[in-house]
Tab-separated table of C-alpha atoms in Angstrom:
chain	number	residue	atom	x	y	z
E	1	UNK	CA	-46.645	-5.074	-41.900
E	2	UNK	CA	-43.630	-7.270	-41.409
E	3	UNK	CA	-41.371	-4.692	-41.564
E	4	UNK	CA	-43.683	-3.128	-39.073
E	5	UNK	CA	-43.263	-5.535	-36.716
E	6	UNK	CA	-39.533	-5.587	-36.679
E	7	UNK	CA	-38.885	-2.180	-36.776
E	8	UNK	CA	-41.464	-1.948	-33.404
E	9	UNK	CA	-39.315	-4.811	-31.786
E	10	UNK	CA	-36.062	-3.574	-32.913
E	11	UNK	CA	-37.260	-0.005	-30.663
E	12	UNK	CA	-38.503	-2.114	-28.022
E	13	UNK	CA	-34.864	-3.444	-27.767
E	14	UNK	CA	-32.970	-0.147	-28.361
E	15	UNK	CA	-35.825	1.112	-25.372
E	16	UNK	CA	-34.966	-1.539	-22.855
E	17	UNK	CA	-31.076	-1.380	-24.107
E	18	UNK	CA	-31.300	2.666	-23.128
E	19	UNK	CA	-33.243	1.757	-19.615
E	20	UNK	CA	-30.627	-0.546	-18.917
E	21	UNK	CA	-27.481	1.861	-19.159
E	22	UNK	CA	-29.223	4.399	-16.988
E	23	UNK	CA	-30.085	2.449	-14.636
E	24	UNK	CA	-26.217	1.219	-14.552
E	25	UNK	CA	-25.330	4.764	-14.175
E	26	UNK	CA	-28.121	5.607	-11.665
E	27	UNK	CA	-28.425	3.057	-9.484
E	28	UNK	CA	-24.419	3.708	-8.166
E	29	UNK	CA	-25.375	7.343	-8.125
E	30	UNK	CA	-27.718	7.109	-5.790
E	31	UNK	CA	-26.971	4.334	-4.153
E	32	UNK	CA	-23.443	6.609	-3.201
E	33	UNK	CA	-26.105	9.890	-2.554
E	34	UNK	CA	-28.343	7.898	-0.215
E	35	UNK	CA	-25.848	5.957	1.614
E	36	UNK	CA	-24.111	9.510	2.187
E	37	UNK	CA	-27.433	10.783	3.443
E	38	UNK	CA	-27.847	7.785	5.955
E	39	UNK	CA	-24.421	8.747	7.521
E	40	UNK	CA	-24.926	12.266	7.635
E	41	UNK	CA	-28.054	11.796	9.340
E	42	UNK	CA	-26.263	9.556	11.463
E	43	UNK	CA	-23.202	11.524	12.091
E	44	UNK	CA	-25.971	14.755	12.962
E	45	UNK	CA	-26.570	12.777	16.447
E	46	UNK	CA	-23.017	13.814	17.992
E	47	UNK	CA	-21.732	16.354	15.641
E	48	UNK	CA	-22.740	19.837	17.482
E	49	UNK	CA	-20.219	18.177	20.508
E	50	UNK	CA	-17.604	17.403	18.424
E	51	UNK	CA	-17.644	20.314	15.889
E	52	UNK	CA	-14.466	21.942	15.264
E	53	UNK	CA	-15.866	24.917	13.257
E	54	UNK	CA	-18.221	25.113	10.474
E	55	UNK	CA	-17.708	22.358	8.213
E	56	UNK	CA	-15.212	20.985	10.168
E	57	UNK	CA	-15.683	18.320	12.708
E	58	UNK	CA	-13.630	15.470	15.052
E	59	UNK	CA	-15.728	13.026	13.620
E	60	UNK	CA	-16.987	12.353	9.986
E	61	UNK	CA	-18.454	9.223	9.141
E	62	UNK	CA	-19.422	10.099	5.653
E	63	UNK	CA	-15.695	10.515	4.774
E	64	UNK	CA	-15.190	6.566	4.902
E	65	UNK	CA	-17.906	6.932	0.984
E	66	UNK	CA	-15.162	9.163	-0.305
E	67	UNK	CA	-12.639	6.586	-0.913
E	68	UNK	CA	-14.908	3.512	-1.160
E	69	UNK	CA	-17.475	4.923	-3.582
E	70	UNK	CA	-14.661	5.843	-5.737
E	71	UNK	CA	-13.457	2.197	-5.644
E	72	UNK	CA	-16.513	0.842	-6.225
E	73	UNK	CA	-18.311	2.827	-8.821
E	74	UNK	CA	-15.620	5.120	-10.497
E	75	UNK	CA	-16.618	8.502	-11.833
E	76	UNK	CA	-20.182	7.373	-10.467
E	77	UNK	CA	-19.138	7.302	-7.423
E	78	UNK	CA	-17.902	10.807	-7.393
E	79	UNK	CA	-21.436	12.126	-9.075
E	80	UNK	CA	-23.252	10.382	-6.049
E	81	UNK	CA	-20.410	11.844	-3.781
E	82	UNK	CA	-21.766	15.186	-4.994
E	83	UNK	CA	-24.968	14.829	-5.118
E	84	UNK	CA	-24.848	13.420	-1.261
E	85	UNK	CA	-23.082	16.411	-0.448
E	86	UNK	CA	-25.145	19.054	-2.165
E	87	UNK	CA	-27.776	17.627	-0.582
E	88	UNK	CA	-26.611	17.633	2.643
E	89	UNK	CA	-25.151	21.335	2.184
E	90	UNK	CA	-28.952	22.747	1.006
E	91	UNK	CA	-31.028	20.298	4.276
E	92	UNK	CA	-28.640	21.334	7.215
E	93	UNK	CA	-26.661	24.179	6.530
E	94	UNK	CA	-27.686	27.647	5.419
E	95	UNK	CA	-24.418	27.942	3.128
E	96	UNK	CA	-25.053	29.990	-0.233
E	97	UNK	CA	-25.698	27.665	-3.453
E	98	UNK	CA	-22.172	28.714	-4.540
E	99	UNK	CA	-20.354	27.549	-1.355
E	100	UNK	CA	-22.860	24.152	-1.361
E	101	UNK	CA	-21.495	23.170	-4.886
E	102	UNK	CA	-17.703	24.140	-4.524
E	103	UNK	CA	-17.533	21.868	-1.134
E	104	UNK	CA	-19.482	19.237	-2.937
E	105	UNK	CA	-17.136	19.318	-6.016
E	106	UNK	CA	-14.089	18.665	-3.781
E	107	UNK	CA	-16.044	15.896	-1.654
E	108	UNK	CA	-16.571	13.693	-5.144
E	109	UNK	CA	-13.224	15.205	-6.985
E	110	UNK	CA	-10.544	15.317	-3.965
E	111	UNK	CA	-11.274	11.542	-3.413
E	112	UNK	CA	-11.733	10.737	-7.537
E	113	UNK	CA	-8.005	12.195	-7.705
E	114	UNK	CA	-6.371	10.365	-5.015
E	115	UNK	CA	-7.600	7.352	-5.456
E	116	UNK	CA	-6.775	7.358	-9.436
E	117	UNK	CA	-3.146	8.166	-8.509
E	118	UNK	CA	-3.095	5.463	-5.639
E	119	UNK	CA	-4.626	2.886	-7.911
E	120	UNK	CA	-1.741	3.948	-10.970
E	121	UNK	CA	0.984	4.446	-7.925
E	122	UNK	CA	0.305	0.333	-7.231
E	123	UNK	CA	-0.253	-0.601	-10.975
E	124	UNK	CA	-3.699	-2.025	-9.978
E	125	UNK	CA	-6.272	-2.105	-12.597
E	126	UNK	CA	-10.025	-0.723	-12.367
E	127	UNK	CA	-11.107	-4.212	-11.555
E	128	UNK	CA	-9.154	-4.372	-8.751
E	129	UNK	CA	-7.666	-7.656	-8.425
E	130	UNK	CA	-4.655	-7.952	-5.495
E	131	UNK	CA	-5.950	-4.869	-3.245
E	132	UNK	CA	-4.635	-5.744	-0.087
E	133	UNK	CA	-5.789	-3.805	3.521
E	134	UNK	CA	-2.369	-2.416	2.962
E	135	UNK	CA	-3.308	-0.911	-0.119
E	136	UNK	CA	-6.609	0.225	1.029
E	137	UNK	CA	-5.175	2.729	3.967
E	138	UNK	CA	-2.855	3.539	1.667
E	139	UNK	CA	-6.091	5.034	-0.754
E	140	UNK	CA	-7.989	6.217	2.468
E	141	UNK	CA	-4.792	8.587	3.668
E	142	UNK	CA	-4.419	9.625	0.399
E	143	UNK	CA	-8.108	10.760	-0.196
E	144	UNK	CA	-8.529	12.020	3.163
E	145	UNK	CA	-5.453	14.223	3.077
E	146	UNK	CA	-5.936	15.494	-0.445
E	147	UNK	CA	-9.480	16.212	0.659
E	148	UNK	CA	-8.811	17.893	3.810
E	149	UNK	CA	-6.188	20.344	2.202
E	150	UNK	CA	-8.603	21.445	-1.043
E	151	UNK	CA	-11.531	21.682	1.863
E	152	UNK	CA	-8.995	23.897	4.244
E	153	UNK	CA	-7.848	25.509	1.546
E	154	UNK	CA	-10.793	26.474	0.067
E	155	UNK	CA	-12.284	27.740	3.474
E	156	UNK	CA	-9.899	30.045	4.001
E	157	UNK	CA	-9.659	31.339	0.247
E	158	UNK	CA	-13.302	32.075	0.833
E	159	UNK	CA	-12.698	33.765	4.398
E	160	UNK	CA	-14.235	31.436	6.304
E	161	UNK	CA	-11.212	30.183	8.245
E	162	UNK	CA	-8.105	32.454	9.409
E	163	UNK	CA	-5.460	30.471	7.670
E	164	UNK	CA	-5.228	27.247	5.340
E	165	UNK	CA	-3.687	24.844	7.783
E	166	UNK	CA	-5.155	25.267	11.907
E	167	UNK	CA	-8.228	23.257	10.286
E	168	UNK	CA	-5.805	20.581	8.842
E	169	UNK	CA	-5.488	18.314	11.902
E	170	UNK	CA	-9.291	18.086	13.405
E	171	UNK	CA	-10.718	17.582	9.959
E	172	UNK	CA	-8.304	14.545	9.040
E	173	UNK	CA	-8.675	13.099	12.586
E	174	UNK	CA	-12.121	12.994	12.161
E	175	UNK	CA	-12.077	12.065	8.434
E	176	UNK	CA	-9.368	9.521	9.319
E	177	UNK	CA	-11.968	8.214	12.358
E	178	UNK	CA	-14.978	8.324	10.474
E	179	UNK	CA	-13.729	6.248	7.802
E	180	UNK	CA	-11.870	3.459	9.970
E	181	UNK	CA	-15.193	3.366	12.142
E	182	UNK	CA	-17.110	2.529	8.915
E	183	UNK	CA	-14.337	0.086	7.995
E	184	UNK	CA	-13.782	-1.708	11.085
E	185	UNK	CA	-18.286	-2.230	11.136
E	186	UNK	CA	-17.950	-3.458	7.679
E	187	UNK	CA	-15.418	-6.066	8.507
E	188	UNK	CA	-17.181	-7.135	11.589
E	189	UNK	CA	-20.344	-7.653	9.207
E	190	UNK	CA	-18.474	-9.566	6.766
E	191	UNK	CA	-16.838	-11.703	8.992
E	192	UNK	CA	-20.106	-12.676	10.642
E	193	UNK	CA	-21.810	-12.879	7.474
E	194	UNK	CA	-19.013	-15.627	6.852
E	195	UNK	CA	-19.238	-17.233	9.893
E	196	UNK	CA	-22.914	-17.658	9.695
E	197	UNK	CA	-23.210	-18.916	6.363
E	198	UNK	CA	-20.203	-21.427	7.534
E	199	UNK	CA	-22.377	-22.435	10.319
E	200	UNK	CA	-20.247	-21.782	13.244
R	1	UNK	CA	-19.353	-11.345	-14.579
R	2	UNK	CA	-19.522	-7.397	-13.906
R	3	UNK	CA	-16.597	-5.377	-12.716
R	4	UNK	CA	-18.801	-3.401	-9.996
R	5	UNK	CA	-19.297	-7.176	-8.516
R	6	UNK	CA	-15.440	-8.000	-9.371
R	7	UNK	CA	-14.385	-4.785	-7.426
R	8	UNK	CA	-16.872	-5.002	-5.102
R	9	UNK	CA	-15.379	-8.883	-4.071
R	10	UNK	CA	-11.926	-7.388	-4.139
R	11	UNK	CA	-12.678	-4.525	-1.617
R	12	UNK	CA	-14.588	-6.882	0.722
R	13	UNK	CA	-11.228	-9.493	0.705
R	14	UNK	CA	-8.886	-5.934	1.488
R	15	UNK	CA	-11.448	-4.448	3.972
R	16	UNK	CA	-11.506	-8.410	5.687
R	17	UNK	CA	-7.503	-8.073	6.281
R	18	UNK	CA	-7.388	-5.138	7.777
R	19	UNK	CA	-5.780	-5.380	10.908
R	20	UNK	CA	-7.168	-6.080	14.585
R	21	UNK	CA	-6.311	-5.715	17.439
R	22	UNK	CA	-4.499	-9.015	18.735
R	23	UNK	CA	-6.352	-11.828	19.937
R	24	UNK	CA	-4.484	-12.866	23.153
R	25	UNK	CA	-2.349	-11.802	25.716
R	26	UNK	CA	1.222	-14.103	25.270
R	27	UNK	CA	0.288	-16.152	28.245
R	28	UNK	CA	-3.251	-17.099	26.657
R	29	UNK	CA	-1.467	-17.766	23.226
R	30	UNK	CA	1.548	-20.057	24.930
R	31	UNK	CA	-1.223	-21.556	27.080
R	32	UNK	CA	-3.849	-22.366	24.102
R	33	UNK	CA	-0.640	-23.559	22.278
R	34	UNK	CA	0.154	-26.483	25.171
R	35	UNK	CA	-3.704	-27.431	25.354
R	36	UNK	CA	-3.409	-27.181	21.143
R	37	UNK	CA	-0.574	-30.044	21.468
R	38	UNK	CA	-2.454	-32.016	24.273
R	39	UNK	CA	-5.389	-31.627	22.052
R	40	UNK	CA	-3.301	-33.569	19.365
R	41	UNK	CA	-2.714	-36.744	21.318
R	42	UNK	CA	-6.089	-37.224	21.101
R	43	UNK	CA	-6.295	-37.503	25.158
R	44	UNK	CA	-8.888	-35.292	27.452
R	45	UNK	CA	-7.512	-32.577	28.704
R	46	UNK	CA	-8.324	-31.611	32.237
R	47	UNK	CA	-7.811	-28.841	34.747
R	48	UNK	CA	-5.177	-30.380	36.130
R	49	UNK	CA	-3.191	-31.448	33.124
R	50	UNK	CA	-3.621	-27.759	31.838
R	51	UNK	CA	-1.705	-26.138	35.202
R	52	UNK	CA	0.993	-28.838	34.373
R	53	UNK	CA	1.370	-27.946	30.745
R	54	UNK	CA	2.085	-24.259	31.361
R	55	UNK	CA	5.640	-24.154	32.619
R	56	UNK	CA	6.369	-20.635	34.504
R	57	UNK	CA	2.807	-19.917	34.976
R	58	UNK	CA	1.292	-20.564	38.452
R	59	UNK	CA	-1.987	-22.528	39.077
R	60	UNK	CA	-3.979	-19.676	39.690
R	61	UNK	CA	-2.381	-17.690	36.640
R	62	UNK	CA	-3.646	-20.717	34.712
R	63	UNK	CA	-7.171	-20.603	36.118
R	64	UNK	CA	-7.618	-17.220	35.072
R	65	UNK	CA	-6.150	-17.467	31.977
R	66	UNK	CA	-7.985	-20.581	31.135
R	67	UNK	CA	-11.704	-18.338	32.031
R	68	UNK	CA	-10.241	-15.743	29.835
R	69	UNK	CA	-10.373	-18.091	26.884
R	70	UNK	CA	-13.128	-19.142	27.735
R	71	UNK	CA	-14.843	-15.858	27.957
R	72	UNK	CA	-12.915	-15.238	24.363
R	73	UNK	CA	-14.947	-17.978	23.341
R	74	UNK	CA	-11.798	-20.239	22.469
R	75	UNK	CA	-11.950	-23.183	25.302
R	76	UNK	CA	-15.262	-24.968	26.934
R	77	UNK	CA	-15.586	-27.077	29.532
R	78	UNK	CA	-16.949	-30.345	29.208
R	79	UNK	CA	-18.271	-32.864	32.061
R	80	UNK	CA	-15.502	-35.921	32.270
R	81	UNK	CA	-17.808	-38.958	31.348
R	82	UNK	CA	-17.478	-41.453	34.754
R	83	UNK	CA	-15.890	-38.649	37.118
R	84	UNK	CA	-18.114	-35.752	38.065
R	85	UNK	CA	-16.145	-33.438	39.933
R	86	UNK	CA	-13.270	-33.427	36.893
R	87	UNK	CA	-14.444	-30.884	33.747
R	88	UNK	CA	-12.710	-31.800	30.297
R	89	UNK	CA	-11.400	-28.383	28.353
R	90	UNK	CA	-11.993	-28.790	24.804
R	91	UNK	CA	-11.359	-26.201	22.097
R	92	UNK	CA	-14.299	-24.397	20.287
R	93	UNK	CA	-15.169	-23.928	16.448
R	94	UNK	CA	-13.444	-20.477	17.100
R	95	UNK	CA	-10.062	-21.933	18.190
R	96	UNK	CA	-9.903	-24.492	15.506
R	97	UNK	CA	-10.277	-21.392	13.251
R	98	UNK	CA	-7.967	-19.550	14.670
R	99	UNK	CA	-5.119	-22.446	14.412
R	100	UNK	CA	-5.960	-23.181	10.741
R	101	UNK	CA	-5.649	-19.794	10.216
R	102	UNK	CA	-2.014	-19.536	11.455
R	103	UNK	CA	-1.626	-22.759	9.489
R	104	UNK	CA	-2.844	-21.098	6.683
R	105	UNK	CA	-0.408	-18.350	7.766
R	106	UNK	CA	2.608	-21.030	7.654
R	107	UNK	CA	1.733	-22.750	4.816
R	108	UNK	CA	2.103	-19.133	3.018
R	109	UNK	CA	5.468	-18.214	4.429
R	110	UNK	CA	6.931	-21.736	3.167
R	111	UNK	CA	5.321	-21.016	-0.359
R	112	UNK	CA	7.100	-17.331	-0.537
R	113	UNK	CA	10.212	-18.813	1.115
């Protein structure tokens, strides 16, 4: 009966153990899917006056997840990158499932691969430590541009644009502005966070 | 502690120093540097004694510089206690940031000197 009782406790642990590690991998996830979602939604306000082509737009504010999701939360960064995107593809556009999931494969991969050359470029670990604003544009240029070429290049491998490169310059001016925009309101809510809980 | 918190602290410290735009115009930063050492004498600082502290920059150049600052929320005005008509300029919690902040600036240089 002892034994029993152990063995039910010892499952109760491995249960809650198992619960636990999902939830570590879920919660980024969809944290990255959601917050993608919310700037989509957001970026949908101005995008039919500012879009390029299909696809391709002046200004992206869901671009600024790419690099920062990767920083954050790693490989799950990339699967909420993907997921964000796939959803997105499927709720406002009517491209085929096969299209959906190759754009959404280069939105979570194109950033995953700049920013784990960056990061190994600077010798900066996976924790981080020394990152300076210097660093980060550096990872932001690099995802955007490596994104923006697979994207282009893709688009016009699938006929979709007339060659790889006239698409080049609106979609890394808006990835480019999308992400600084996202920045720049970050900083501004740090700061004031900080000056609030400094009391001035 | 866990690295998502660890990276997350390290990415809020990069995204903080990104650059801005700067703060003030030359004459606002040469001006708020004058008041900065009238300020450190310990003396009030009036009107008056700001127009005479800004060598090459004429009264009314002053005036408007000194409402600029205090529109960028770096200088007040204060009453002057026994004279009515005279106001007191006195730096704000912003401006003593902003000069510990280039101190902080200094102090840095010397250290990687």
């Amino acid at each position: 009966m002892i034994r029993g009782h152990l063995l039910h406790g010892e499952h109760a642990r491995m249960t809650q153990t198992t619960l636990m590690s999902a939830g570590r991998i879920l919660a980024p996830v969809l944290a990255t899917a959601l917050a993608w979602l919310a700037l989509y939604g957001i970026n949908g306000i101005w995008t039919a006056a500012l879009a390029w082509s299909d696809g391709v737009t002046w200004f992206f504010l869901p671009a600024a997840l790419r690099p920062l999701a990767i920083l954050l939360f790693g490989w799950r960064g990339a699967a909420g990158l993907f997921m964000g995107a796939l959803l997105t593809m499927a709720a406002f556009t009517d491209a085929p499932w096969e299209r959906a999931v190759a754009v959404a494969a280069i939105s979570a991969l194109a950033p995953l691969m700049a920013v784990t050359c960056v990061l190994r470029c600077l010798a900066l670990k996976r924790h981080l430590r020394g990152l300076t604003a210097l660093h980060l544009m550096g990872v932001v240029l690099a995802s955007s541009a490596l994104s923006v070429a697979l994207h282009n290049l893709y688009y016009w491998s699938m006929a979709l644009h007339d060659d790889p490169y006239s698409g080049l310059l609106p979609m890394l001016v808006g990835d480019l502005l999308g992400t600084f925009v996202v920045l720049y309101a970050a900083r501004s809510a740090l700061r004031l966070h900080a000056r609030i809980r400094s009391g001035h | 502690m866990p690295k998502s918190y660890l990276r997350f602290l390290s990415l809020a410290k990069a995204i903080q120093g990104l650059p801005s735009l700067p703060l003030l115009d030359p004459v606002e930063e040469r001006l708020l540097n004058a008041l900065a050492a009238l300020w450190a004498e310990g003396g009030d600082v009036t009107v008056l004694q700001a127009m005479q502290c800004a060598p090459g920059a004429s009264p009314s150049t002053v005036q408007r510089r000194l409402k600029s600052l205090q529109e960028k929320g770096l200088v007040t005005y204060a009453d002057k206690p026994g004279d009515q008509r005279a106001k007191r300029i006195q730096p704000t919690p912003l401006a003593n940031q902003y000069f510990a902040a280039l101190a902080r600036c200094m102090d840095e240089a010397v250290r990687c000197a």
